[in-house]
Coordinates of C-alpha atoms in Angstrom, one line a residue:
Chain A
M199 CA 95.4 135.6 114.6
M200 CA 93.8 132.7 112.8
L201 CA 91.7 135.2 110.8
S202 CA 94.7 137.0 109.5
S203 CA 96.3 133.9 108.0
A204 CA 92.8 133.0 106.6
N205 CA 92.8 136.3 104.9
T206 CA 96.1 136.0 103.2
L207 CA 96.2 132.3 102.5
P208 CA 94.0 132.0 99.6
K209 CA 95.8 134.8 97.8
L210 CA 99.1 133.1 98.5
Y211 CA 98.0 129.8 97.2
L212 CA 96.5 131.5 94.2
S213 CA 99.7 133.3 93.4
V214 CA 101.5 130.1 93.9
I215 CA 99.3 128.3 91.4
E216 CA 99.5 131.3 88.9
D217 CA 103.4 131.4 89.2
V218 CA 103.6 127.7 88.5
I219 CA 101.1 127.5 85.6
E220 CA 102.6 130.6 84.0
S221 CA 106.1 129.6 84.2
I222 CA 105.4 126.1 82.8
R223 CA 103.4 127.6 80.1
E224 CA 106.2 127.9 77.7
L225 CA 107.5 124.6 78.4
F226 CA 104.2 123.0 77.7
C227 CA 104.2 124.9 74.3
D228 CA 107.5 123.7 73.4
E229 CA 106.6 120.2 74.1
G230 CA 103.6 120.6 72.0
V231 CA 101.0 120.2 74.4
E232 CA 97.9 122.3 74.0
G233 CA 97.4 125.4 76.3
R234 CA 94.2 123.9 77.1
V235 CA 95.6 121.0 79.0
L236 CA 97.5 123.5 81.1
D237 CA 94.2 125.4 81.9
N238 CA 92.6 122.1 82.8
L239 CA 95.5 121.4 85.0
R240 CA 94.9 124.7 86.7
Q241 CA 91.3 124.0 87.2
L242 CA 92.0 120.6 88.7
W243 CA 94.5 122.1 90.8
E244 CA 92.2 124.8 92.2
S245 CA 89.3 122.5 92.6
K246 CA 91.4 120.1 94.6
V247 CA 92.5 122.7 96.9
I248 CA 89.0 123.6 97.5
Q249 CA 87.9 120.0 98.1
S250 CA 90.7 119.6 100.6
K251 CA 89.0 122.3 102.5
A252 CA 92.6 123.1 103.8
V253 CA 92.0 126.7 103.0
E254 CA 89.0 128.9 103.6
G255 CA 87.4 130.7 101.0
F256 CA 89.6 129.8 98.1
M257 CA 88.3 131.9 95.3
K258 CA 89.6 131.4 91.8
D259 CA 90.5 134.0 89.4
N260 CA 90.7 132.3 86.2
N261 CA 91.4 134.4 83.2
P262 CA 91.8 138.2 83.3
S263 CA 89.3 138.4 80.6
N264 CA 86.6 136.8 82.8
F265 CA 85.4 138.1 85.8
V266 CA 83.7 136.5 88.4
L267 CA 81.0 137.7 90.5
Q268 CA 80.5 137.2 94.0
L269 CA 77.4 136.5 95.7
P270 CA 76.3 136.9 99.2
A271 CA 77.1 133.6 100.8
N272 CA 74.4 132.0 102.8
Y273 CA 70.9 132.4 102.1
S274 CA 69.5 131.7 105.4
Q275 CA 72.3 133.9 106.9
S276 CA 71.1 136.7 104.6
L277 CA 67.5 136.3 105.8
H278 CA 68.2 136.5 109.4
K279 CA 71.1 138.6 109.4
P280 CA 72.3 141.5 107.5
T281 CA 75.1 139.7 106.2
V282 CA 75.2 140.6 102.7
V283 CA 78.6 140.6 101.1
I284 CA 79.7 141.9 98.1
P285 CA 83.1 142.3 97.0
A286 CA 84.9 145.2 97.0
A287 CA 88.3 144.5 96.3
Q288 CA 89.3 144.7 99.9
N289 CA 86.5 142.8 101.1
V290 CA 87.3 139.9 99.1
P291 CA 89.1 138.0 101.8
S292 CA 86.4 138.4 104.5
F293 CA 83.8 137.4 102.0
S294 CA 85.6 134.3 100.9
S295 CA 85.6 133.0 104.7
K296 CA 82.0 133.5 104.9
A297 CA 81.4 131.9 101.6
S298 CA 83.4 128.8 102.5
S299 CA 81.7 128.6 105.9
C300 CA 78.4 127.8 104.2
G301 CA 79.6 126.4 101.2
S302 CA 76.3 126.9 99.5
V303 CA 76.0 129.5 96.9
A304 CA 78.1 130.2 94.0
T305 CA 80.9 132.4 94.9
F306 CA 82.5 134.6 92.5
S307 CA 85.1 137.1 93.2
L308 CA 85.5 140.4 91.4
P309 CA 89.0 141.5 90.4
A310 CA 90.7 144.1 92.6
G311 CA 90.0 147.7 92.0
I312 CA 86.6 147.2 90.4
T313 CA 84.1 150.0 90.7
Y314 CA 80.5 149.5 90.4
P315 CA 78.4 149.2 88.4
V316 CA 79.8 146.6 86.3
Q317 CA 78.7 145.6 83.1
I318 CA 79.2 141.9 82.0
P319 CA 78.8 141.7 78.3
A320 CA 77.1 138.7 76.6
G321 CA 79.2 135.7 75.9
V322 CA 81.4 135.8 78.9
T323 CA 82.0 132.7 80.8
L324 CA 81.9 132.8 84.5
Q325 CA 83.3 130.3 86.8
T326 CA 82.1 129.6 90.3
A327 CA 84.2 128.5 93.0
S328 CA 83.0 125.1 92.8
G329 CA 84.3 124.9 89.3
H330 CA 81.2 125.4 87.3
F331 CA 81.0 127.4 84.3
Y332 CA 78.3 129.7 83.5
K333 CA 78.0 131.3 80.2
V334 CA 76.4 134.6 80.1
N335 CA 74.1 134.9 77.3
V336 CA 72.5 138.2 77.9
P337 CA 74.4 141.3 79.1
V338 CA 74.5 141.7 82.8
M339 CA 74.7 144.7 84.9
V340 CA 76.4 144.3 88.3
T341 CA 75.3 147.2 90.4
R342 CA 75.6 148.5 93.9
G343 CA 72.2 148.8 94.8
A344 CA 70.0 149.2 97.9
Q345 CA 68.2 146.0 97.2
H346 CA 70.1 142.9 97.2
V347 CA 68.4 140.6 94.9
L348 CA 70.3 137.7 94.2
N349 CA 70.3 135.6 97.3
P350 CA 66.8 134.2 97.3
A351 CA 66.7 133.6 93.7
A352 CA 70.2 132.2 93.7
V353 CA 69.4 129.8 96.5
A354 CA 66.2 128.7 94.9
R355 CA 68.0 127.6 92.0
S356 CA 70.8 125.8 94.1
S357 CA 68.7 122.6 94.3
A358 CA 69.0 122.4 90.4
L359 CA 72.6 122.2 90.8
T360 CA 73.1 120.0 93.6
H361 CA 74.1 117.1 91.7
L362 CA 77.0 119.0 90.1
S363 CA 79.4 119.7 92.9
D364 CA 80.9 118.0 95.7
P365 CA 81.3 120.4 98.6
G366 CA 77.9 121.0 99.3
P367 CA 75.3 122.4 96.8
A368 CA 77.0 124.4 94.4
A369 CA 75.1 127.5 94.0
S370 CA 73.6 128.8 90.8
V371 CA 74.0 132.2 89.6
C372 CA 71.2 131.3 87.3
E373 CA 68.8 133.9 86.9
T374 CA 65.7 134.5 84.8
P375 CA 63.9 137.6 84.8
L376 CA 61.0 135.7 86.4
N377 CA 63.0 134.7 89.3
R378 CA 64.2 138.0 89.7
Q379 CA 61.0 139.4 90.3
S380 CA 60.4 137.1 93.1
A381 CA 63.7 137.8 94.4
D382 CA 63.1 141.6 94.4
G383 CA 60.1 141.1 96.6
A384 CA 61.9 139.0 99.1
S385 CA 65.0 141.0 99.1
L386 CA 63.3 143.6 101.2
S387 CA 64.3 141.6 104.2
A388 CA 67.8 142.2 103.7
S389 CA 69.4 145.3 105.2
N390 CA 72.6 146.7 106.3
A391 CA 74.3 145.3 103.3
Q392 CA 77.6 146.9 102.7
S393 CA 76.9 146.7 99.0
E394 CA 74.8 144.6 96.8
F395 CA 74.4 143.9 93.4
T396 CA 72.0 142.7 90.9
L397 CA 72.3 140.3 88.2
D398 CA 69.8 140.0 85.6
G399 CA 69.6 138.3 82.5
I400 CA 72.0 135.5 83.1
E401 CA 71.1 132.3 81.9
F402 CA 73.1 129.6 82.8
S403 CA 74.0 126.5 81.1
P404 CA 76.1 124.6 83.7
Q405 CA 78.8 122.9 82.2
P406 CA 80.5 120.8 85.0
A407 CA 84.0 121.4 85.2
D408 CA 86.3 118.6 84.6
M409 CA 86.4 117.6 88.4
S410 CA 87.3 114.1 89.3
T411 CA 86.8 113.2 92.6
P412 CA 89.6 111.2 94.0
P413 CA 89.5 110.3 97.6
A414 CA 90.2 113.2 99.8
Q415 CA 93.5 111.7 101.1
A416 CA 95.1 111.5 97.6
L417 CA 94.0 115.0 96.9
R418 CA 95.7 116.4 100.0
S419 CA 98.7 114.4 99.7
D420 CA 98.9 115.5 95.9
Y421 CA 98.5 119.1 96.8
S422 CA 100.9 119.0 99.7
R423 CA 103.3 117.5 97.4
Q424 CA 102.9 120.1 94.9
Q425 CA 103.2 122.6 97.6
R426 CA 106.3 121.1 98.6
E427 CA 107.8 121.1 95.2
Q428 CA 107.3 124.7 95.0
S429 CA 108.9 125.5 98.4
T430 CA 112.2 126.9 97.9
A431 CA 115.4 125.1 98.9
L432 CA 114.1 122.3 101.2
P433 CA 116.6 120.6 103.4
D434 CA 117.9 117.4 101.6
L435 CA 116.0 115.3 104.1
Q436 CA 112.7 116.2 102.7
T437 CA 111.0 113.4 100.8
E438 CA 110.8 113.8 97.2
A439 CA 109.8 111.2 94.6
A440 CA 113.1 110.6 93.2
P441 CA 115.4 110.1 96.1
D442 CA 112.8 107.9 97.8
I443 CA 112.7 105.6 94.9
K444 CA 116.4 105.5 94.5
L445 CA 116.7 104.8 98.2
E446 CA 114.2 102.0 98.0
T447 CA 115.9 100.4 95.1
E448 CA 119.3 100.9 96.7
L449 CA 118.2 99.2 99.7
Q450 CA 116.7 96.4 97.9
T451 CA 119.8 95.7 95.9
E452 CA 121.6 95.7 99.0
L453 CA 119.3 93.1 100.6
K454 CA 119.4 91.0 97.5
F455 CA 123.1 91.1 97.5
N456 CA 123.3 90.1 101.1
Q457 CA 120.9 87.3 100.3
L458 CA 122.9 86.1 97.4
L459 CA 126.0 86.2 99.6
D460 CA 124.2 84.0 102.2
I461 CA 123.3 81.4 99.6
T462 CA 126.6 81.1 98.4
Q463 CA 128.5 81.0 101.6
L464 CA 126.5 78.4 103.3
D465 CA 129.2 76.1 103.6
G466 CA 128.7 74.0 106.8
V467 CA 127.4 73.9 110.2
A468 CA 130.2 74.8 112.6
D469 CA 131.8 77.9 111.3
S470 CA 135.0 77.8 113.3
S471 CA 136.1 81.2 111.9
S472 CA 134.2 83.8 113.6
D473 CA 134.9 86.6 111.4
T474 CA 132.9 85.6 108.5
E475 CA 130.4 88.3 107.8
E476 CA 127.5 86.6 106.2
D477 CA 126.4 83.9 108.5
D478 CA 123.4 81.8 109.9
D479 CA 121.1 84.6 110.1
D480 CA 118.2 83.0 108.7
D481 CA 119.1 79.5 109.8
D482 CA 118.2 79.2 113.4
D483 CA 119.1 75.4 113.2
L484 CA 122.6 76.2 112.2
G485 CA 122.9 78.5 115.2
L486 CA 121.6 75.9 117.6
V487 CA 123.8 73.2 116.3
G488 CA 126.8 75.5 116.4
E489 CA 126.0 76.1 120.0
K490 CA 125.8 72.7 121.0
E491 CA 129.1 71.9 119.4
F492 CA 130.6 74.8 121.3
L493 CA 129.3 73.8 124.5
G494 CA 131.3 70.7 124.0
M495 CA 134.6 72.5 123.6
I496 CA 135.2 74.1 126.9
N497 CA 138.2 75.9 125.9
A498 CA 136.4 78.1 123.2
T499 CA 137.7 81.6 123.4
E500 CA 135.4 84.1 125.0
E501 CA 134.8 85.8 121.9
E502 CA 133.7 82.9 119.8
E503 CA 131.5 81.6 122.6
L504 CA 129.8 85.0 123.0
E505 CA 129.3 85.0 119.2
E506 CA 127.8 81.7 118.8
E507 CA 125.5 81.9 121.9
E508 CA 124.1 85.2 121.3
D509 CA 124.1 85.2 117.4
P510 CA 120.5 84.5 116.7
L511 CA 118.7 87.8 117.3
N512 CA 115.7 86.0 118.1
S513 CA 113.1 87.1 115.4
G514 CA 110.5 89.0 117.5
D515 CA 110.8 87.3 120.7
D516 CA 112.4 89.0 123.7
V517 CA 114.6 91.4 122.0
S518 CA 112.3 92.8 119.6
E519 CA 111.5 96.4 120.3
Q520 CA 107.6 95.9 120.2
D521 CA 107.0 99.4 119.4
I522 CA 106.1 101.6 122.2
P523 CA 103.6 104.2 121.4
E524 CA 103.4 104.3 117.5
I525 CA 101.2 107.2 117.8
F526 CA 102.6 108.4 114.6
D527 CA 99.9 107.8 112.2
T528 CA 98.9 111.6 111.6
E529 CA 97.8 113.7 109.0
N530 CA 99.2 116.6 110.6
V531 CA 102.5 117.8 109.0
I532 CA 104.7 120.7 108.8
V533 CA 106.8 121.2 105.7
C534 CA 109.5 123.9 106.3
Q535 CA 112.9 125.0 106.5
Y536 CA 114.8 125.1 109.8
D537 CA 116.9 127.8 111.4
K538 CA 118.0 125.7 114.4
I539 CA 117.0 122.4 115.9
H540 CA 118.3 121.9 119.4
R541 CA 118.2 119.2 121.9
S542 CA 119.1 118.8 125.6
K543 CA 118.6 115.4 126.9
N544 CA 115.1 114.8 125.9
R545 CA 113.9 118.4 125.5
W546 CA 113.7 119.5 122.1
K547 CA 113.5 123.1 120.7
F548 CA 112.6 123.8 117.0
Y549 CA 113.3 127.2 115.3
L550 CA 111.6 126.9 112.0
K551 CA 111.0 129.2 109.0
D552 CA 109.1 129.4 105.9
G553 CA 106.7 126.6 105.9
V554 CA 103.3 125.3 105.7
M555 CA 101.6 123.4 108.3
S556 CA 98.6 121.2 107.7
Y557 CA 96.8 120.7 111.0
G558 CA 93.4 119.4 111.6
G559 CA 92.7 119.6 107.9
K560 CA 93.6 123.2 107.6
D561 CA 96.6 124.8 106.1
Y562 CA 98.5 127.4 107.9
V563 CA 101.6 129.2 106.5
F564 CA 104.2 130.8 108.5
S565 CA 107.5 132.6 108.1
K566 CA 108.6 131.7 111.6
A567 CA 107.6 129.0 113.9
V568 CA 109.0 128.1 117.2
G569 CA 108.3 124.7 119.0
E570 CA 109.0 122.9 122.0
A571 CA 108.7 119.2 122.8
E572 CA 109.6 116.5 125.2
W573 CA 110.7 113.0 123.9
Chain B
M19 CA 136.0 103.8 165.2
E20 CA 136.3 100.8 163.0
P21 CA 136.3 102.1 159.4
S22 CA 134.7 98.9 158.1
N23 CA 131.6 99.0 160.3
D24 CA 128.4 98.0 158.8
V25 CA 127.7 101.2 156.8
A26 CA 125.3 100.5 154.0
L27 CA 126.6 102.8 151.3
D28 CA 124.3 103.3 148.4
I29 CA 126.1 103.1 145.2
I30 CA 124.0 104.1 142.4
V31 CA 125.0 103.2 138.9
T32 CA 124.2 106.2 136.8
N33 CA 125.7 105.3 133.4
V34 CA 126.9 102.0 131.6
V35 CA 128.7 102.4 128.3
S36 CA 129.0 99.4 126.0
V37 CA 130.1 98.7 122.4
F38 CA 129.2 96.1 120.0
R39 CA 129.5 95.5 116.3
T40 CA 127.0 94.5 113.6
R41 CA 129.7 92.9 111.4
C42 CA 128.2 94.7 108.3
H43 CA 128.3 97.9 106.7
L44 CA 125.5 100.3 107.8
N45 CA 124.1 102.8 105.4
L46 CA 123.7 105.8 107.8
R47 CA 121.3 107.7 105.3
T48 CA 119.1 104.8 105.1
I49 CA 118.9 104.5 109.0
G50 CA 118.4 108.3 109.2
L51 CA 115.5 108.3 106.8
E52 CA 113.8 105.1 107.8
G53 CA 114.6 104.5 111.3
S54 CA 112.5 105.9 114.1
N55 CA 113.9 108.0 116.8
V56 CA 117.1 108.7 115.1
I57 CA 119.2 111.9 114.8
Y58 CA 121.6 111.8 111.6
K59 CA 124.7 113.9 111.9
P60 CA 126.2 113.6 108.4
E61 CA 128.8 116.1 109.2
M62 CA 130.1 113.7 111.9
G63 CA 129.4 110.5 110.1
K64 CA 127.1 109.1 112.7
V65 CA 123.6 108.5 113.5
L66 CA 122.2 108.5 117.0
M67 CA 119.4 106.2 118.0
K68 CA 117.6 106.5 121.2
L69 CA 115.5 103.9 122.8
R70 CA 112.7 104.4 125.4
K71 CA 112.6 101.1 127.1
P72 CA 115.9 100.8 128.3
R73 CA 116.5 104.3 128.1
I74 CA 119.6 104.4 126.1
T75 CA 121.2 106.4 123.4
A76 CA 123.4 104.7 120.7
T77 CA 125.9 106.1 118.3
I78 CA 126.0 104.3 115.1
W79 CA 128.9 104.3 112.6
S80 CA 128.8 103.2 109.1
S81 CA 131.4 100.6 109.8
G82 CA 128.9 98.8 112.0
K83 CA 130.4 99.8 115.3
I84 CA 127.8 100.9 117.9
I85 CA 128.4 102.6 121.2
C86 CA 125.5 102.3 123.6
T87 CA 125.2 104.7 126.5
G88 CA 122.8 105.6 129.2
A89 CA 122.0 102.2 130.7
T90 CA 121.8 101.9 134.4
S91 CA 123.1 98.2 134.7
E92 CA 125.2 95.8 132.8
V93 CA 122.2 93.6 132.0
E94 CA 120.2 96.6 130.7
A95 CA 123.0 97.6 128.6
K96 CA 123.1 94.3 126.9
L97 CA 119.3 94.3 126.6
G98 CA 119.2 97.6 125.0
A99 CA 122.1 96.8 122.8
R100 CA 120.3 93.8 121.5
R101 CA 117.0 95.7 120.9
L102 CA 118.9 98.2 119.1
A103 CA 120.5 95.7 116.9
R104 CA 117.0 94.3 116.3
C105 CA 115.9 97.7 115.1
L106 CA 118.5 97.8 112.8
Q107 CA 117.9 94.5 111.4
K108 CA 114.2 95.3 110.9
I109 CA 115.3 98.2 108.8
G110 CA 116.8 95.7 106.7
F111 CA 120.5 95.3 107.4
K112 CA 122.1 92.0 107.8
V113 CA 123.0 92.6 111.5
R114 CA 124.8 90.2 113.6
F115 CA 125.0 90.9 117.3
S116 CA 128.7 90.4 118.0
D117 CA 131.7 91.7 120.3
F118 CA 129.4 93.2 122.9
K119 CA 131.5 94.5 125.8
V120 CA 130.8 96.9 128.6
V121 CA 133.4 99.4 128.6
N122 CA 132.7 101.9 131.3
V123 CA 130.6 102.0 134.3
L124 CA 129.8 105.3 136.2
A125 CA 128.4 105.3 139.8
V126 CA 128.0 107.9 142.4
C127 CA 127.9 107.5 146.0
S128 CA 127.1 109.9 148.7
L129 CA 129.1 109.6 152.0
P130 CA 127.6 110.6 155.2
F131 CA 130.5 113.0 156.0
Q132 CA 132.5 115.6 154.5
I133 CA 136.1 115.3 153.6
R134 CA 139.3 117.1 154.2
L135 CA 140.7 116.9 150.6
I136 CA 144.1 118.3 151.3
E137 CA 144.7 115.9 154.1
F138 CA 143.4 113.1 151.9
T139 CA 145.8 114.1 149.1
K140 CA 148.7 114.2 151.4
N141 CA 147.9 110.8 153.0
N142 CA 147.6 109.0 149.8
R143 CA 150.3 110.3 147.5
P144 CA 150.8 109.7 144.7
I145 CA 147.7 107.6 144.1
A146 CA 145.7 110.7 144.8
S147 CA 145.9 114.1 143.0
Y148 CA 144.2 117.3 143.8
E149 CA 144.4 120.5 141.8
P150 CA 141.8 122.8 143.1
E151 CA 142.4 125.4 140.5
L152 CA 141.7 122.9 137.9
H153 CA 138.9 120.9 139.3
P154 CA 137.2 120.8 142.7
A155 CA 137.6 117.2 143.3
A156 CA 140.5 115.0 144.3
S157 CA 141.1 112.1 142.1
Y158 CA 142.2 108.6 143.3
R159 CA 143.3 106.1 140.7
I160 CA 143.2 102.4 141.6
K161 CA 145.5 100.8 139.2
N162 CA 144.6 97.2 139.8
L163 CA 141.0 97.9 139.5
R164 CA 141.5 100.3 136.6
S165 CA 139.0 102.5 138.3
T166 CA 139.0 106.2 139.2
V167 CA 137.3 107.8 142.2
Q168 CA 136.6 111.5 142.3
V169 CA 136.3 112.8 145.7
F170 CA 134.5 116.1 146.4
S171 CA 134.8 117.8 149.7
T172 CA 130.8 117.4 150.3
G173 CA 131.3 113.8 150.7
N174 CA 129.9 112.9 147.3
I175 CA 132.1 110.6 145.2
T176 CA 131.9 109.5 141.5
V177 CA 133.4 106.1 140.6
T178 CA 134.2 105.0 137.0
G179 CA 135.5 101.7 136.0
P180 CA 135.4 99.0 133.4
N181 CA 132.5 97.0 135.1
V182 CA 130.2 97.3 138.1
Q183 CA 132.2 94.8 140.1
S184 CA 135.3 96.9 140.0
V185 CA 133.4 100.0 140.9
A186 CA 132.0 98.5 143.8
S187 CA 135.5 97.4 145.1
A188 CA 136.8 100.7 144.3
V189 CA 134.2 102.1 146.8
E190 CA 135.0 99.5 149.4
Q191 CA 138.8 100.2 149.1
I192 CA 138.5 103.9 149.3
Y193 CA 136.0 104.1 152.1
P194 CA 138.3 103.6 155.0
L195 CA 140.8 106.2 153.6
L196 CA 138.1 108.8 153.3
F197 CA 136.8 108.0 156.7
E198 CA 140.1 108.9 158.2
C199 CA 140.0 112.2 156.6
Q200 CA 136.6 113.3 157.3
K201 CA 135.8 116.8 158.3
A202 CA 133.6 115.8 161.3
L203 CA 135.6 115.6 164.3
S204 CA 136.4 111.9 164.6

């Protein structure tokens, strides 16, 4: 079941990213911002998603004009097992999961519906999953062949690129004819490939993508926030930036106001009228003194007596809650809409819909979710 | 057959309801968003806050009036109410703990015999009333104690009153009357 969600998730996220980017393209233009900025944004976004490792096998499809090639994922795998993978369009998902599992070699994805052999003309820029660009200087032919070539060579080159990417050694597609020869030799070990392709004549000049490496947490919260912004019709209670800030300031002004009131109204010690609202909350002394005075007055009404004696809500002593399990510090969140939330005594039932769950660092998207809990 | 022989009756207080005021306006939305263990019901204009330690549930209104339910003793009710006020204070409101009052106490008691309700009602008109089509228990109102006892034919009774003392007195008062009408041949 997990696999099925892993299959569709990258596509979903990609489509979300696509939608957002395209829909704001015009806005950006109107504001006089260059289209390049938008593309940078997109790359940044995609690389962050990958870095967060919340989705398996996230492959980017940058530009319709470019296409991306897919390489067999794991070198060692390919040696030991016949797990060579090449993207036919329908195989893309399965490949992507493999790719991410090793995270080593450059992964490209071919657009859907492509038929082999594919010719990549010179001057095309390719982009790997890790965000690196490779410019094709020499026309390349991607074929479906009996020999799979690239892996050994690719991995041999991976060391050259290690410094460039974060999630493990980004692989290189880099290929010189020389390498290719050796690769040919080694390729015989592979077998059972669904399909293979060859790349030749690609020279690569890696231009590291503009990848900043913010801490993982910021990434994820950023991303999840963006995701949230895209979810439709969230219930009001979902936190968004603006209302949060507004609330905060509201509270602060309220606090400030009350404090102000306090300052102006501190008239005297024994406040005989018990219905004054602002009182000696921060003055324990006042409370104590008041108490003493009232103890003298035996005939104090019950109400007043009660008030004076119990007024100081002892800051933190006995009455403080002393938070019993604050097990709440968790990275696992669900952002969704709800159909029904039900409670009986302390048994809760959740009927949720259309949401994303981030659990154990992975993202799971659902259209219906049911939950039960005991408080 | 002295009705008032030494019978140790187990009166179990199951619920104590109390109220208090915070003497300040409360922003329910803030409490709903920032408080822990809260249920915000905007359609009804109240927030429920549940506490674990004394297991209580409090209904909070924006006027600052709070009803606290679920405690098992008067002391516990007060403690819970104070803890609750403390929680609100921590959220940031200028809370004053005032006008605390226990308004209702509910207790149950299981008598060691069954009761003939019709006979009981006949003997105790008009204080007792029994309408089997409406409710399977006979209800007995003790005016001076401001308490009500509901008598079931199984021998279980529930008592509600303004405080624990009145509830205890009510049980003492009604015991001999019930003893007379018990089903077991006396």
